[in-house]
């Protein structure tokens, strides 16, 4: 008997019923959670974390200065002061050396251009950065100590504990594009706020070898570092899913992987470019 005979059968009714349920689910999901690719979604970004009041920041600064005056030399507070100034210089450069809201807008626009140029994908729409907070603090080191170099019996490395606590955050929105069954069939609006709470770990600084072809100072971050992030998220157009745990887990894992892949930095000593050129060392190896 033909499946599509004129006389209704149980098999025909079962097939039609299943197709009807599937079609109904597609319509409901697209209506509630997805948005038409022809219309741009309006996103309401999650609020940024509240920055501590100025008096608390001044109190922390005074305590740090008091510890610097009375602490041991191994606390490396002198280095922390220099590092703070260096980070502040880069922070002002990112703000185009502009004060107040003008500097915030310059940093937001620059980060937005970088994000869209770096994170381009066929399944991701344009990224819109709504606001950024570049923070106020800088990484700090403590308990600096000299230990033998395991790779060089006559050498040594400087070990230290590294920590960074600040209010760095970014609020953005974009859309995940669905290109099936046709390109840009639908889009899933996504709003996200990502904030750094704490980063800590161990770092080593290896001095250059005088006999090396390309003497350089090597800074290495230990693989077992600690990272705490806060994320708030909204998924969907008409019906929204808030703070999906899987998104937090995915973002944290990807950021940790990116840090681990770039955990070693080499800084070549100034004035040795001619020496490396004579040895024929490519710049990419330095």
GROMACS .gro file of C-alpha atoms in nm:
model
  286
    1UNK     CA    1   0.000   0.000   0.000
    2UNK     CA    2   0.135   0.343  -0.091
    3UNK     CA    3   0.229   0.573   0.197
    4UNK     CA    4   0.050   0.864   0.032
    5UNK     CA    5  -0.273   0.690  -0.076
    6UNK     CA    6  -0.601   0.880  -0.081
    7UNK     CA    7  -0.739   0.670   0.204
    8UNK     CA    8  -0.590   0.788   0.539
    9UNK     CA    9  -0.400   0.520   0.728
   10UNK     CA   10  -0.237   0.498   1.068
   11UNK     CA   11   0.111   0.539   0.916
   12UNK     CA   12   0.008   0.854   0.729
   13UNK     CA   13  -0.143   1.002   1.043
   14UNK     CA   14   0.173   0.925   1.244
   15UNK     CA   15   0.402   1.089   0.986
   16UNK     CA   16   0.183   1.397   0.950
   17UNK     CA   17   0.156   1.430   1.328
   18UNK     CA   18   0.533   1.412   1.378
   19UNK     CA   19   0.595   1.670   1.104
   20UNK     CA   20   0.333   1.901   1.255
   21UNK     CA   21   0.495   1.883   1.600
   22UNK     CA   22   0.842   1.947   1.453
   23UNK     CA   23   0.717   2.246   1.253
   24UNK     CA   24   0.540   2.385   1.561
   25UNK     CA   25   0.861   2.358   1.768
   26UNK     CA   26   1.061   2.541   1.499
   27UNK     CA   27   0.806   2.823   1.487
   28UNK     CA   28   0.797   2.858   1.868
   29UNK     CA   29   1.177   2.860   1.905
   30UNK     CA   30   1.225   3.108   1.624
   31UNK     CA   31   0.951   3.336   1.756
   32UNK     CA   32   1.065   3.335   2.121
   33UNK     CA   33   1.444   3.316   2.110
   34UNK     CA   34   1.560   3.404   1.760
   35UNK     CA   35   1.533   3.729   1.571
   36UNK     CA   36   1.490   3.797   1.202
   37UNK     CA   37   1.817   3.852   1.019
   38UNK     CA   38   1.665   4.157   0.850
   39UNK     CA   39   1.618   4.348   1.175
   40UNK     CA   40   1.893   4.460   1.407
   41UNK     CA   41   1.832   4.352   1.767
   42UNK     CA   42   1.819   4.607   2.045
   43UNK     CA   43   2.037   4.492   2.332
   44UNK     CA   44   2.029   4.602   2.690
   45UNK     CA   45   2.377   4.533   2.827
   46UNK     CA   46   2.413   4.407   3.178
   47UNK     CA   47   2.529   4.673   3.425
   48UNK     CA   48   2.899   4.701   3.496
   49UNK     CA   49   3.026   4.617   3.846
   50UNK     CA   50   3.027   4.911   4.084
   51UNK     CA   51   3.376   5.049   4.140
   52UNK     CA   52   3.483   5.085   4.505
   53UNK     CA   53   3.433   5.434   4.653
   54UNK     CA   54   3.733   5.669   4.628
   55UNK     CA   55   3.791   5.664   5.003
   56UNK     CA   56   3.843   5.286   4.997
   57UNK     CA   57   4.095   5.318   4.714
   58UNK     CA   58   4.282   5.587   4.904
   59UNK     CA   59   4.283   5.369   5.215
   60UNK     CA   60   4.426   5.073   5.021
   61UNK     CA   61   4.690   5.300   4.870
   62UNK     CA   62   4.791   5.431   5.213
   63UNK     CA   63   4.816   5.076   5.350
   64UNK     CA   64   5.032   4.973   5.054
   65UNK     CA   65   5.265   5.269   5.108
   66UNK     CA   66   5.294   5.187   5.478
   67UNK     CA   67   5.379   4.825   5.399
   68UNK     CA   68   5.641   4.945   5.150
   69UNK     CA   69   5.815   5.155   5.417
   70UNK     CA   70   5.816   4.887   5.684
   71UNK     CA   71   5.834   4.564   5.482
   72UNK     CA   72   6.134   4.355   5.388
   73UNK     CA   73   6.324   4.406   5.065
   74UNK     CA   74   6.183   4.080   4.924
   75UNK     CA   75   5.838   4.238   4.895
   76UNK     CA   76   5.966   4.421   4.583
   77UNK     CA   77   5.743   4.723   4.644
   78UNK     CA   78   5.982   4.939   4.447
   79UNK     CA   79   5.916   4.718   4.144
   80UNK     CA   80   5.540   4.732   4.203
   81UNK     CA   81   5.552   5.112   4.197
   82UNK     CA   82   5.738   5.108   3.865
   83UNK     CA   83   5.499   4.847   3.724
   84UNK     CA   84   5.200   5.055   3.831
   85UNK     CA   85   5.334   5.357   3.643
   86UNK     CA   86   5.401   5.148   3.332
   87UNK     CA   87   5.048   5.003   3.333
   88UNK     CA   88   4.901   5.349   3.386
   89UNK     CA   89   5.097   5.475   3.084
   90UNK     CA   90   4.948   5.204   2.861
   91UNK     CA   91   4.604   5.272   3.008
   92UNK     CA   92   4.626   5.640   2.918
   93UNK     CA   93   4.753   5.551   2.571
   94UNK     CA   94   4.447   5.333   2.519
   95UNK     CA   95   4.234   5.631   2.623
   96UNK     CA   96   4.420   5.849   2.368
   97UNK     CA   97   4.541   6.061   2.663
   98UNK     CA   98   4.193   6.211   2.695
   99UNK     CA   99   4.030   6.274   3.034
  100UNK     CA  100   3.682   6.174   3.148
  101UNK     CA  101   3.410   6.050   2.912
  102UNK     CA  102   3.615   6.141   2.603
  103UNK     CA  103   3.887   5.898   2.711
  104UNK     CA  104   3.630   5.628   2.791
  105UNK     CA  105   3.481   5.665   2.442
  106UNK     CA  106   3.825   5.650   2.277
  107UNK     CA  107   3.906   5.327   2.462
  108UNK     CA  108   3.564   5.181   2.380
  109UNK     CA  109   3.599   5.257   2.008
  110UNK     CA  110   3.953   5.118   1.992
  111UNK     CA  111   3.856   4.793   2.165
  112UNK     CA  112   3.552   4.759   1.939
  113UNK     CA  113   3.768   4.791   1.626
  114UNK     CA  114   4.015   4.535   1.763
  115UNK     CA  115   3.738   4.289   1.856
  116UNK     CA  116   3.574   4.301   1.513
  117UNK     CA  117   3.909   4.271   1.333
  118UNK     CA  118   4.030   3.981   1.551
  119UNK     CA  119   3.715   3.780   1.619
  120UNK     CA  120   3.564   3.774   1.270
  121UNK     CA  121   3.356   3.462   1.203
  122UNK     CA  122   3.086   3.340   0.965
  123UNK     CA  123   2.859   3.259   1.258
  124UNK     CA  124   2.906   3.584   1.451
  125UNK     CA  125   2.759   3.923   1.370
  126UNK     CA  126   2.930   4.257   1.429
  127UNK     CA  127   3.041   4.306   1.790
  128UNK     CA  128   2.918   4.623   1.961
  129UNK     CA  129   3.113   4.736   2.268
  130UNK     CA  130   2.880   4.933   2.494
  131UNK     CA  131   3.122   5.027   2.772
  132UNK     CA  132   3.462   4.938   2.913
  133UNK     CA  133   3.631   4.985   3.248
  134UNK     CA  134   4.011   4.982   3.222
  135UNK     CA  135   4.055   4.956   3.597
  136UNK     CA  136   4.271   5.149   3.838
  137UNK     CA  137   4.527   4.901   3.967
  138UNK     CA  138   4.819   4.700   3.827
  139UNK     CA  139   4.970   4.354   3.879
  140UNK     CA  140   5.175   4.316   4.197
  141UNK     CA  141   5.456   4.078   4.287
  142UNK     CA  142   5.565   3.962   4.631
  143UNK     CA  143   5.795   3.706   4.791
  144UNK     CA  144   6.059   3.752   4.522
  145UNK     CA  145   6.342   3.501   4.568
  146UNK     CA  146   6.635   3.352   4.379
  147UNK     CA  147   6.628   2.977   4.313
  148UNK     CA  148   6.858   2.747   4.111
  149UNK     CA  149   6.780   2.709   3.743
  150UNK     CA  150   6.680   2.348   3.678
  151UNK     CA  151   6.805   2.374   3.318
  152UNK     CA  152   7.141   2.531   3.405
  153UNK     CA  153   7.348   2.399   3.701
  154UNK     CA  154   7.537   2.729   3.726
  155UNK     CA  155   7.239   2.956   3.667
  156UNK     CA  156   6.952   3.091   3.868
  157UNK     CA  157   6.606   3.238   3.816
  158UNK     CA  158   6.399   3.483   4.015
  159UNK     CA  159   6.067   3.345   4.135
  160UNK     CA  160   5.781   3.558   4.262
  161UNK     CA  161   5.411   3.544   4.337
  162UNK     CA  162   5.201   3.751   4.098
  163UNK     CA  163   4.853   3.884   4.174
  164UNK     CA  164   4.616   4.125   4.005
  165UNK     CA  165   4.288   4.246   4.158
  166UNK     CA  166   4.098   4.517   3.975
  167UNK     CA  167   3.766   4.624   3.823
  168UNK     CA  168   3.851   4.563   3.455
  169UNK     CA  169   3.531   4.487   3.265
  170UNK     CA  170   3.370   4.507   2.922
  171UNK     CA  171   3.003   4.508   2.819
  172UNK     CA  172   2.917   4.400   2.466
  173UNK     CA  173   2.646   4.261   2.241
  174UNK     CA  174   2.643   4.061   1.920
  175UNK     CA  175   2.439   3.790   1.750
  176UNK     CA  176   2.505   3.427   1.664
  177UNK     CA  177   2.405   3.371   1.301
  178UNK     CA  178   2.221   3.058   1.183
  179UNK     CA  179   2.311   2.991   0.819
  180UNK     CA  180   2.094   2.681   0.773
  181UNK     CA  181   1.887   2.604   0.572
  182UNK     CA  182   1.976   2.936   0.403
  183UNK     CA  183   2.246   3.196   0.486
  184UNK     CA  184   2.144   3.426   0.772
  185UNK     CA  185   1.826   3.225   0.831
  186UNK     CA  186   1.800   3.368   1.184
  187UNK     CA  187   2.009   3.527   1.455
  188UNK     CA  188   2.038   3.470   1.830
  189UNK     CA  189   2.104   3.802   2.011
  190UNK     CA  190   2.366   3.782   2.286
  191UNK     CA  191   2.445   4.046   2.550
  192UNK     CA  192   2.744   3.989   2.775
  193UNK     CA  193   2.934   4.162   3.054
  194UNK     CA  194   3.273   4.018   3.149
  195UNK     CA  195   3.461   4.134   3.460
  196UNK     CA  196   3.795   4.034   3.608
  197UNK     CA  197   3.790   3.965   3.982
  198UNK     CA  198   4.130   3.810   4.050
  199UNK     CA  199   4.432   3.674   3.870
  200UNK     CA  200   4.716   3.512   4.061
  201UNK     CA  201   4.999   3.273   3.993
  202UNK     CA  202   5.372   3.217   4.005
  203UNK     CA  203   5.613   3.381   3.763
  204UNK     CA  204   5.983   3.332   3.694
  205UNK     CA  205   6.232   3.578   3.549
  206UNK     CA  206   6.537   3.423   3.389
  207UNK     CA  207   6.838   3.649   3.326
  208UNK     CA  208   7.019   3.633   2.991
  209UNK     CA  209   7.315   3.408   2.933
  210UNK     CA  210   7.622   3.616   2.836
  211UNK     CA  211   7.729   3.354   2.581
  212UNK     CA  212   7.388   3.314   2.415
  213UNK     CA  213   7.355   3.412   2.050
  214UNK     CA  214   7.045   3.619   2.131
  215UNK     CA  215   7.067   3.717   2.500
  216UNK     CA  216   6.723   3.798   2.636
  217UNK     CA  217   6.537   3.822   2.964
  218UNK     CA  218   6.267   3.553   2.978
  219UNK     CA  219   5.947   3.598   3.176
  220UNK     CA  220   5.745   3.279   3.225
  221UNK     CA  221   5.406   3.234   3.388
  222UNK     CA  222   5.348   2.902   3.564
  223UNK     CA  223   5.071   2.695   3.401
  224UNK     CA  224   4.876   2.647   3.726
  225UNK     CA  225   4.744   3.000   3.771
  226UNK     CA  226   4.418   3.110   3.931
  227UNK     CA  227   4.161   3.315   3.739
  228UNK     CA  228   3.830   3.446   3.870
  229UNK     CA  229   3.584   3.603   3.628
  230UNK     CA  230   3.232   3.737   3.669
  231UNK     CA  231   2.996   3.711   3.374
  232UNK     CA  232   2.639   3.821   3.316
  233UNK     CA  233   2.465   3.718   2.996
  234UNK     CA  234   2.133   3.745   2.814
  235UNK     CA  235   2.037   3.517   2.525
  236UNK     CA  236   1.735   3.558   2.303
  237UNK     CA  237   1.512   3.817   2.144
  238UNK     CA  238   1.159   3.814   2.289
  239UNK     CA  239   1.216   3.550   2.555
  240UNK     CA  240   1.557   3.580   2.720
  241UNK     CA  241   1.777   3.332   2.904
  242UNK     CA  242   1.983   3.503   3.176
  243UNK     CA  243   2.325   3.403   3.310
  244UNK     CA  244   2.365   3.065   3.142
  245UNK     CA  245   2.638   2.874   3.335
  246UNK     CA  246   2.772   2.711   3.019
  247UNK     CA  247   2.863   3.052   2.874
  248UNK     CA  248   3.065   3.142   3.185
  249UNK     CA  249   3.245   2.808   3.171
  250UNK     CA  250   3.323   2.839   2.800
  251UNK     CA  251   3.458   3.195   2.829
  252UNK     CA  252   3.673   3.113   3.130
  253UNK     CA  253   3.824   2.807   2.960
  254UNK     CA  254   3.903   3.000   2.641
  255UNK     CA  255   4.066   3.287   2.831
  256UNK     CA  256   4.274   3.044   3.036
  257UNK     CA  257   4.383   2.865   2.718
  258UNK     CA  258   4.481   3.195   2.555
  259UNK     CA  259   4.692   3.292   2.858
  260UNK     CA  260   4.860   2.949   2.869
  261UNK     CA  261   4.947   2.969   2.499
  262UNK     CA  262   5.123   3.303   2.558
  263UNK     CA  263   5.279   3.225   2.896
  264UNK     CA  264   5.640   3.300   2.792
  265UNK     CA  265   5.775   3.638   2.687
  266UNK     CA  266   6.131   3.710   2.574
  267UNK     CA  267   6.279   4.060   2.594
  268UNK     CA  268   6.599   4.098   2.397
  269UNK     CA  269   6.870   4.313   2.551
  270UNK     CA  270   6.903   4.654   2.380
  271UNK     CA  271   7.199   4.710   2.149
  272UNK     CA  272   7.240   4.347   2.038
  273UNK     CA  273   7.054   4.370   1.707
  274UNK     CA  274   7.379   4.379   1.509
  275UNK     CA  275   7.504   4.066   1.687
  276UNK     CA  276   7.190   3.868   1.604
  277UNK     CA  277   7.198   3.995   1.247
  278UNK     CA  278   7.551   3.860   1.203
  279UNK     CA  279   7.433   3.521   1.330
  280UNK     CA  280   7.139   3.526   1.087
  281UNK     CA  281   6.868   3.484   1.351
  282UNK     CA  282   6.516   3.569   1.230
  283UNK     CA  283   6.329   3.831   1.431
  284UNK     CA  284   6.046   3.584   1.492
  285UNK     CA  285   6.273   3.373   1.712
  286UNK     CA  286   6.361   3.657   1.947
   0.00000   0.00000   0.00000
